[in-house]
PDB file of C-alpha atoms and ligand atoms in Angstrom:
ATOM      1  CA  MET A   1    -108.790 159.726 126.555  1.00  0.00           C
ATOM      2  CA  THR A   2    -111.617 161.991 125.412  1.00  0.00           C
ATOM      3  CA  GLN A   3    -112.506 162.742 129.028  1.00  0.00           C
ATOM      4  CA  SER A   4    -109.092 164.147 129.947  1.00  0.00           C
ATOM      5  CA  LEU A   5    -109.050 167.867 130.639  1.00  0.00           C
ATOM      6  CA  PRO A   6    -107.353 169.730 127.798  1.00  0.00           C
ATOM      7  CA  ASN A   7    -105.188 172.603 128.891  1.00  0.00           C
ATOM      8  CA  ILE A   8    -107.938 175.164 128.781  1.00  0.00           C
ATOM      9  CA  ALA A   9    -105.815 178.144 129.821  1.00  0.00           C
ATOM     10  CA  GLU A  10    -103.234 177.395 127.107  1.00  0.00           C
ATOM     11  CA  ARG A  11    -105.906 176.990 124.479  1.00  0.00           C
ATOM     12  CA  ARG A  12    -107.448 180.314 125.432  1.00  0.00           C
ATOM     13  CA  THR A  13    -104.082 182.086 125.375  1.00  0.00           C
ATOM     14  CA  ASP A  14    -103.489 180.663 121.900  1.00  0.00           C
ATOM     15  CA  VAL A  15    -106.910 181.700 120.574  1.00  0.00           C
ATOM     16  CA  LEU A  16    -106.514 185.209 122.013  1.00  0.00           C
ATOM     17  CA  ALA A  17    -103.076 185.503 120.391  1.00  0.00           C
ATOM     18  CA  ARG A  18    -104.572 184.484 117.035  1.00  0.00           C
ATOM     19  CA  LEU A  19    -107.458 186.919 117.545  1.00  0.00           C
ATOM     20  CA  ASN A  20    -105.086 189.781 118.312  1.00  0.00           C
ATOM     21  CA  ALA A  21    -102.787 188.935 115.405  1.00  0.00           C
ATOM     22  CA  ALA A  22    -105.730 188.874 112.972  1.00  0.00           C
ATOM     23  CA  ALA A  23    -106.982 192.186 114.369  1.00  0.00           C
ATOM     24  CA  LYS A  24    -103.567 193.777 114.065  1.00  0.00           C
ATOM     25  CA  ALA A  25    -103.163 192.566 110.479  1.00  0.00           C
ATOM     26  CA  ALA A  26    -106.518 194.174 109.689  1.00  0.00           C
ATOM     27  CA  GLY A  27    -105.538 197.432 111.390  1.00  0.00           C
ATOM     28  CA  ARG A  28    -108.082 196.811 114.135  1.00  0.00           C
ATOM     29  CA  ASP A  29    -107.967 196.846 117.925  1.00  0.00           C
ATOM     30  CA  GLY A  30    -108.166 193.297 119.283  1.00  0.00           C
ATOM     31  CA  GLU A  31    -109.667 194.638 122.509  1.00  0.00           C
ATOM     32  CA  ALA A  32    -112.734 195.704 120.541  1.00  0.00           C
ATOM     33  CA  ILE A  33    -113.454 192.124 119.475  1.00  0.00           C
ATOM     34  CA  THR A  34    -115.441 189.953 121.882  1.00  0.00           C
ATOM     35  CA  LEU A  35    -114.436 186.314 122.172  1.00  0.00           C
ATOM     36  CA  VAL A  36    -117.614 184.327 122.827  1.00  0.00           C
ATOM     37  CA  ALA A  37    -116.540 180.953 124.252  1.00  0.00           C
ATOM     38  CA  VAL A  38    -119.043 178.404 122.975  1.00  0.00           C
ATOM     39  CA  SER A  39    -119.575 175.963 125.844  1.00  0.00           C
ATOM     40  CA  LYS A  40    -122.358 173.841 124.322  1.00  0.00           C
ATOM     41  CA  GLN A  41    -121.887 170.081 124.773  1.00  0.00           C
ATOM     42  CA  GLN A  42    -118.799 170.608 126.914  1.00  0.00           C
ATOM     43  CA  PRO A  43    -118.237 168.920 130.282  1.00  0.00           C
ATOM     44  CA  GLN A  44    -118.723 171.130 133.317  1.00  0.00           C
ATOM     45  CA  ALA A  45    -115.079 170.623 134.358  1.00  0.00           C
ATOM     46  CA  ARG A  46    -113.883 172.333 131.168  1.00  0.00           C
ATOM     47  CA  ILE A  47    -116.361 175.169 131.645  1.00  0.00           C
ATOM     48  CA  ASP A  48    -115.215 175.668 135.225  1.00  0.00           C
ATOM     49  CA  ALA A  49    -111.568 175.622 134.068  1.00  0.00           C
ATOM     50  CA  MET A  50    -112.435 178.254 131.462  1.00  0.00           C
ATOM     51  CA  LEU A  51    -114.096 180.437 134.098  1.00  0.00           C
ATOM     52  CA  GLU A  52    -110.873 180.280 136.107  1.00  0.00           C
ATOM     53  CA  THR A  53    -108.978 181.865 133.220  1.00  0.00           C
ATOM     54  CA  GLY A  54    -111.148 184.972 133.574  1.00  0.00           C
ATOM     55  CA  GLN A  55    -113.150 184.296 130.402  1.00  0.00           C
ATOM     56  CA  LEU A  56    -116.524 185.974 131.005  1.00  0.00           C
ATOM     57  CA  VAL A  57    -118.479 185.673 127.756  1.00  0.00           C
ATOM     58  CA  TYR A  58    -120.026 182.341 126.757  1.00  0.00           C
ATOM     59  CA  GLY A  59    -122.292 181.060 124.013  1.00  0.00           C
ATOM     60  CA  GLU A  60    -124.835 178.263 124.221  1.00  0.00           C
ATOM     61  CA  ASN A  61    -127.214 177.008 121.570  1.00  0.00           C
ATOM     62  CA  ARG A  62    -129.956 175.440 123.708  1.00  0.00           C
ATOM     63  CA  VAL A  63    -131.872 177.088 126.532  1.00  0.00           C
ATOM     64  CA  GLN A  64    -132.192 173.998 128.701  1.00  0.00           C
ATOM     65  CA  GLU A  65    -128.559 172.959 128.381  1.00  0.00           C
ATOM     66  CA  ALA A  66    -127.503 176.524 129.140  1.00  0.00           C
ATOM     67  CA  GLN A  67    -129.574 176.477 132.331  1.00  0.00           C
ATOM     68  CA  THR A  68    -127.782 173.291 133.389  1.00  0.00           C
ATOM     69  CA  HIS A  69    -124.352 174.731 132.614  1.00  0.00           C
ATOM     70  CA  TRP A  70    -124.881 178.208 134.019  1.00  0.00           C
ATOM     71  CA  GLN A  71    -127.668 178.390 136.587  1.00  0.00           C
ATOM     72  CA  ASP A  72    -125.262 178.022 139.533  1.00  0.00           C
ATOM     73  CA  HIS A  73    -122.841 180.621 138.153  1.00  0.00           C
ATOM     74  CA  VAL A  74    -125.325 183.378 137.295  1.00  0.00           C
ATOM     75  CA  GLY A  75    -125.228 186.024 140.007  1.00  0.00           C
ATOM     76  CA  HIS A  76    -121.917 184.706 141.383  1.00  0.00           C
ATOM     77  CA  VAL A  77    -119.530 185.615 138.570  1.00  0.00           C
ATOM     78  CA  PRO A  78    -119.375 189.404 138.164  1.00  0.00           C
ATOM     79  CA  GLY A  79    -119.341 190.385 134.503  1.00  0.00           C
ATOM     80  CA  LEU A  80    -120.544 187.003 133.231  1.00  0.00           C
ATOM     81  CA  ARG A  81    -122.380 187.361 129.910  1.00  0.00           C
ATOM     82  CA  LEU A  82    -124.309 184.566 128.264  1.00  0.00           C
ATOM     83  CA  HIS A  83    -125.163 184.608 124.556  1.00  0.00           C
ATOM     84  CA  LEU A  84    -127.852 182.439 122.978  1.00  0.00           C
ATOM     85  CA  ILE A  85    -126.486 181.427 119.564  1.00  0.00           C
ATOM     86  CA  GLY A  86    -128.946 178.651 118.645  1.00  0.00           C
ATOM     87  CA  PRO A  87    -132.513 178.738 117.314  1.00  0.00           C
ATOM     88  CA  LEU A  88    -135.117 179.848 119.862  1.00  0.00           C
ATOM     89  CA  GLN A  89    -138.660 178.449 120.041  1.00  0.00           C
ATOM     90  CA  THR A  90    -141.335 180.917 121.109  1.00  0.00           C
ATOM     91  CA  ASN A  91    -142.344 178.733 124.074  1.00  0.00           C
ATOM     92  CA  LYS A  92    -138.798 179.099 125.453  1.00  0.00           C
ATOM     93  CA  ALA A  93    -138.681 182.886 125.048  1.00  0.00           C
ATOM     94  CA  LEU A  94    -139.300 183.652 128.732  1.00  0.00           C
ATOM     95  CA  ASP A  95    -136.646 181.197 129.939  1.00  0.00           C
ATOM     96  CA  ALA A  96    -134.215 182.649 127.402  1.00  0.00           C
ATOM     97  CA  VAL A  97    -134.892 186.239 128.444  1.00  0.00           C
ATOM     98  CA  LYS A  98    -134.369 185.342 132.102  1.00  0.00           C
ATOM     99  CA  LEU A  99    -131.013 183.628 131.505  1.00  0.00           C
ATOM    100  CA  PHE A 100    -129.283 185.254 128.536  1.00  0.00           C
ATOM    101  CA  ASP A 101    -127.694 188.691 128.265  1.00  0.00           C
ATOM    102  CA  VAL A 102    -127.630 188.546 124.474  1.00  0.00           C
ATOM    103  CA  ILE A 103    -129.956 186.702 122.094  1.00  0.00           C
ATOM    104  CA  GLU A 104    -128.202 186.412 118.734  1.00  0.00           C
ATOM    105  CA  THR A 105    -130.840 184.449 116.862  1.00  0.00           C
ATOM    106  CA  LEU A 106    -133.852 186.705 116.434  1.00  0.00           C
ATOM    107  CA  ASP A 107    -135.157 185.789 112.977  1.00  0.00           C
ATOM    108  CA  ARG A 108    -138.948 186.050 112.719  1.00  0.00           C
ATOM    109  CA  PRO A 109    -141.818 188.347 113.710  1.00  0.00           C
ATOM    110  CA  LYS A 110    -143.511 185.728 115.903  1.00  0.00           C
ATOM    111  CA  LEU A 111    -140.329 185.392 117.963  1.00  0.00           C
ATOM    112  CA  ALA A 112    -140.031 189.170 118.258  1.00  0.00           C
ATOM    113  CA  ALA A 113    -143.575 189.279 119.653  1.00  0.00           C
ATOM    114  CA  SER A 114    -142.798 186.490 122.160  1.00  0.00           C
ATOM    115  CA  LEU A 115    -139.578 188.187 123.229  1.00  0.00           C
ATOM    116  CA  ALA A 116    -141.347 191.524 123.734  1.00  0.00           C
ATOM    117  CA  THR A 117    -143.922 189.848 125.996  1.00  0.00           C
ATOM    118  CA  ALA A 118    -141.221 187.890 127.829  1.00  0.00           C
ATOM    119  CA  MET A 119    -139.124 191.030 128.408  1.00  0.00           C
ATOM    120  CA  ASP A 120    -142.084 192.833 129.956  1.00  0.00           C
ATOM    121  CA  LYS A 121    -142.812 189.861 132.170  1.00  0.00           C
ATOM    122  CA  ALA A 122    -139.187 189.313 133.220  1.00  0.00           C
ATOM    123  CA  GLY A 123    -138.315 193.005 133.552  1.00  0.00           C
ATOM    124  CA  ARG A 124    -135.117 192.302 131.652  1.00  0.00           C
ATOM    125  CA  ARG A 125    -134.023 193.281 128.166  1.00  0.00           C
ATOM    126  CA  PRO A 126    -131.241 191.184 126.648  1.00  0.00           C
ATOM    127  CA  ASP A 127    -129.363 192.657 123.701  1.00  0.00           C
ATOM    128  CA  LEU A 128    -130.571 191.346 120.364  1.00  0.00           C
ATOM    129  CA  PHE A 129    -128.842 190.327 117.160  1.00  0.00           C
ATOM    130  CA  VAL A 130    -130.712 189.378 114.015  1.00  0.00           C
ATOM    131  CA  GLN A 131    -129.606 186.100 112.448  1.00  0.00           C
ATOM    132  CA  VAL A 132    -129.312 186.232 108.669  1.00  0.00           C
ATOM    133  CA  ASN A 133    -129.405 183.130 106.466  1.00  0.00           C
ATOM    134  CA  THR A 134    -126.771 184.526 104.105  1.00  0.00           C
ATOM    135  CA  GLY A 135    -126.520 181.265 102.140  1.00  0.00           C
ATOM    136  CA  GLU A 136    -130.331 181.013 101.775  1.00  0.00           C
ATOM    137  CA  GLU A 137    -130.165 177.414 102.997  1.00  0.00           C
ATOM    138  CA  PRO A 138    -133.654 175.907 103.394  1.00  0.00           C
ATOM    139  CA  GLN A 139    -132.776 173.992 106.583  1.00  0.00           C
ATOM    140  CA  LYS A 140    -131.038 176.896 108.280  1.00  0.00           C
ATOM    141  CA  ALA A 141    -132.538 179.500 110.617  1.00  0.00           C
ATOM    142  CA  GLY A 142    -132.198 183.199 109.914  1.00  0.00           C
ATOM    143  CA  VAL A 143    -133.921 185.943 107.968  1.00  0.00           C
ATOM    144  CA  LEU A 144    -133.409 185.759 104.212  1.00  0.00           C
ATOM    145  CA  PRO A 145    -131.276 188.667 102.990  1.00  0.00           C
ATOM    146  CA  ASP A 146    -134.099 190.052 100.818  1.00  0.00           C
ATOM    147  CA  ALA A 147    -136.436 190.230 103.811  1.00  0.00           C
ATOM    148  CA  LEU A 148    -133.919 191.726 106.242  1.00  0.00           C
ATOM    149  CA  ASP A 149    -134.479 195.465 105.781  1.00  0.00           C
ATOM    150  CA  ASP A 150    -138.251 195.159 106.281  1.00  0.00           C
ATOM    151  CA  PHE A 151    -137.764 192.863 109.273  1.00  0.00           C
ATOM    152  CA  ILE A 152    -135.444 195.333 110.990  1.00  0.00           C
ATOM    153  CA  ALA A 153    -137.770 198.238 110.212  1.00  0.00           C
ATOM    154  CA  ASP A 154    -140.611 196.231 111.765  1.00  0.00           C
ATOM    155  CA  LEU A 155    -138.550 195.461 114.884  1.00  0.00           C
ATOM    156  CA  ARG A 156    -137.935 199.165 115.352  1.00  0.00           C
ATOM    157  CA  LYS A 157    -141.477 200.293 114.642  1.00  0.00           C
ATOM    158  CA  THR A 158    -143.628 197.542 116.144  1.00  0.00           C
ATOM    159  CA  TYR A 159    -141.530 196.465 119.131  1.00  0.00           C
ATOM    160  CA  GLU A 160    -139.207 199.422 119.683  1.00  0.00           C
ATOM    161  CA  PHE A 161    -136.337 196.939 119.498  1.00  0.00           C
ATOM    162  CA  GLU A 162    -132.969 198.334 118.473  1.00  0.00           C
ATOM    163  CA  PRO A 163    -130.843 195.337 117.463  1.00  0.00           C
ATOM    164  CA  LYS A 164    -127.125 195.578 118.214  1.00  0.00           C
ATOM    165  CA  GLY A 165    -126.134 193.829 115.034  1.00  0.00           C
ATOM    166  CA  LEU A 166    -126.312 190.812 112.756  1.00  0.00           C
ATOM    167  CA  MET A 167    -125.201 187.200 113.089  1.00  0.00           C
ATOM    168  CA  CYS A 168    -124.573 184.528 110.448  1.00  0.00           C
ATOM    169  CA  ILE A 169    -123.361 180.953 110.042  1.00  0.00           C
ATOM    170  CA  PRO A 170    -121.967 180.511 106.511  1.00  0.00           C
ATOM    171  CA  PRO A 171    -122.885 177.326 104.632  1.00  0.00           C
ATOM    172  CA  MET A 172    -120.538 174.376 105.120  1.00  0.00           C
ATOM    173  CA  GLY A 173    -118.090 173.952 102.294  1.00  0.00           C
ATOM    174  CA  GLU A 174    -118.466 177.489 100.951  1.00  0.00           C
ATOM    175  CA  GLU A 175    -115.871 180.212 101.164  1.00  0.00           C
ATOM    176  CA  PRO A 176    -116.907 182.035 104.368  1.00  0.00           C
ATOM    177  CA  ALA A 177    -115.284 185.334 103.354  1.00  0.00           C
ATOM    178  CA  MET A 178    -118.024 186.283 100.906  1.00  0.00           C
ATOM    179  CA  HIS A 179    -120.673 185.624 103.557  1.00  0.00           C
ATOM    180  CA  PHE A 180    -118.804 187.765 106.087  1.00  0.00           C
ATOM    181  CA  ALA A 181    -118.441 190.599 103.591  1.00  0.00           C
ATOM    182  CA  PHE A 182    -122.129 190.305 102.714  1.00  0.00           C
ATOM    183  CA  LEU A 183    -123.190 190.394 106.385  1.00  0.00           C
ATOM    184  CA  ARG A 184    -121.167 193.523 106.915  1.00  0.00           C
ATOM    185  CA  GLN A 185    -122.803 195.166 103.917  1.00  0.00           C
ATOM    186  CA  LEU A 186    -126.268 194.261 105.235  1.00  0.00           C
ATOM    187  CA  ALA A 187    -125.420 195.684 108.668  1.00  0.00           C
ATOM    188  CA  THR A 188    -124.073 198.947 107.279  1.00  0.00           C
ATOM    189  CA  ARG A 189    -127.164 199.374 105.117  1.00  0.00           C
ATOM    190  CA  ASN A 190    -129.337 199.017 108.237  1.00  0.00           C
ATOM    191  CA  GLY A 191    -127.273 201.231 110.509  1.00  0.00           C
ATOM    192  CA  LEU A 192    -126.057 198.366 112.711  1.00  0.00           C
ATOM    193  CA  ASP A 193    -122.538 198.100 114.173  1.00  0.00           C
ATOM    194  CA  ALA A 194    -122.048 194.651 115.640  1.00  0.00           C
ATOM    195  CA  LEU A 195    -121.232 191.558 113.577  1.00  0.00           C
ATOM    196  CA  SER A 196    -121.257 188.107 115.166  1.00  0.00           C
ATOM    197  CA  MET A 197    -119.414 185.891 112.701  1.00  0.00           C
ATOM    198  CA  GLY A 198    -116.560 183.420 112.675  1.00  0.00           C
ATOM    199  CA  MET A 199    -116.082 180.099 114.484  1.00  0.00           C
ATOM    200  CA  SER A 200    -113.052 177.940 115.329  1.00  0.00           C
ATOM    201  CA  HIS A 201    -112.062 177.329 111.703  1.00  0.00           C
ATOM    202  CA  ASP A 202    -112.692 180.791 110.290  1.00  0.00           C
ATOM    203  CA  PHE A 203    -112.643 183.426 113.044  1.00  0.00           C
ATOM    204  CA  GLU A 204    -109.496 185.073 111.735  1.00  0.00           C
ATOM    205  CA  THR A 205    -111.123 185.577 108.333  1.00  0.00           C
ATOM    206  CA  ALA A 206    -114.209 186.960 110.077  1.00  0.00           C
ATOM    207  CA  ILE A 207    -112.027 189.482 111.924  1.00  0.00           C
ATOM    208  CA  THR A 208    -110.544 190.608 108.615  1.00  0.00           C
ATOM    209  CA  PHE A 209    -114.097 191.311 107.457  1.00  0.00           C
ATOM    210  CA  GLY A 210    -115.058 193.260 110.563  1.00  0.00           C
ATOM    211  CA  ALA A 211    -116.394 190.759 113.120  1.00  0.00           C
ATOM    212  CA  SER A 212    -117.109 192.374 116.494  1.00  0.00           C
ATOM    213  CA  HIS A 213    -117.950 189.007 118.084  1.00  0.00           C
ATOM    214  CA  VAL A 214    -116.393 185.644 117.228  1.00  0.00           C
ATOM    215  CA  ARG A 215    -118.027 182.441 118.499  1.00  0.00           C
ATOM    216  CA  VAL A 216    -115.337 179.888 119.231  1.00  0.00           C
ATOM    217  CA  GLY A 217    -115.997 176.428 120.690  1.00  0.00           C
ATOM    218  CA  THR A 218    -113.655 173.556 119.874  1.00  0.00           C
ATOM    219  CA  ALA A 219    -110.522 175.670 119.505  1.00  0.00           C
ATOM    220  CA  LEU A 220    -111.013 176.800 123.113  1.00  0.00           C
ATOM    221  CA  PHE A 221    -112.493 173.750 124.826  1.00  0.00           C
ATOM    222  CA  GLY A 222    -111.405 170.817 122.681  1.00  0.00           C
ATOM    223  CA  PRO A 223    -113.762 168.499 120.774  1.00  0.00           C
ATOM    224  CA  ARG A 224    -117.343 168.334 122.010  1.00  0.00           C
ATOM    225  CA  GLY A 225    -118.444 165.189 123.833  1.00  0.00           C
TER     226      GLY A 225
HETATM  227  C1  PLP B 301    -121.277 175.402 117.884  1.00  0.00           C
HETATM  228  C2  PLP B 301    -121.360 176.766 117.357  1.00  0.00           C
HETATM  229  C3  PLP B 301    -120.209 177.572 117.272  1.00  0.00           C
HETATM  230  C4  PLP B 301    -118.817 177.117 117.659  1.00  0.00           C
HETATM  231  O1  PLP B 301    -118.338 176.202 116.742  1.00  0.00           O
HETATM  232  P1  PLP B 301    -116.782 175.707 116.787  1.00  0.00           P
HETATM  233  O2  PLP B 301    -116.553 175.190 115.429  1.00  0.00           O
HETATM  234  O3  PLP B 301    -116.734 174.647 117.835  1.00  0.00           O
HETATM  235  O4  PLP B 301    -115.961 176.868 117.114  1.00  0.00           O
HETATM  236  C5  PLP B 301    -120.358 178.866 116.794  1.00  0.00           C
HETATM  237  N1  PLP B 301    -121.573 179.338 116.424  1.00  0.00           N
HETATM  238  C6  PLP B 301    -122.693 178.594 116.496  1.00  0.00           C
HETATM  239  C7  PLP B 301    -123.985 179.177 116.073  1.00  0.00           C
HETATM  240  C8  PLP B 301    -122.619 177.280 116.954  1.00  0.00           C
HETATM  241  O5  PLP B 301    -123.750 176.546 117.010  1.00  0.00           O
END
């Protein structure tokens, strides 16, 4: 019965209650934390059911799949905001800039250059987050922590980009809390406010450590197909 429609509205109510409880426990305002509903690899019926709940912020990790999921909704859902949370190839920069409101995965100078060109061409400037490879995993995208300060300085100087914040995906099987604390430290050091961190299994911990954006997929939509 994997194709049955989970009760999307109930799942969202539950996740929002957990988000607000974690915020309250941390002495934070839950309203200040953005729930990014990660709709990658989800059937359109679940996405449409989620839209009906009033959820307006969504995350996708591939440009082409995001176009399929969202092309018909863009321009028809006031307040809709799409976040790119997966790696971006330079040859997809223009498509990404046209579709997304936030690109969370800026992680190399060549991509910054492609995005700058794409933004001029599209006449649109999505918000940017810098992805940090906090676990220094060879297979994972993101700027290495040691290179981050120079990278951000270069974004500001060369491209006049002012990133909103930092994003990370902690290594599997490691305690996420230390990665969240580390990301916050890196952001503070660079004068950045926003922190995109925390997924279905660890978003409450991320909120304790200051997440401004949590990226939640399966807890909201059910298992991916
Ligand atoms: C898929 C994905 C998520 C959501 O993961 P869940 O465990 O389903 O909540 C969050 N962030 C990124 C970068 C992802 O690729």
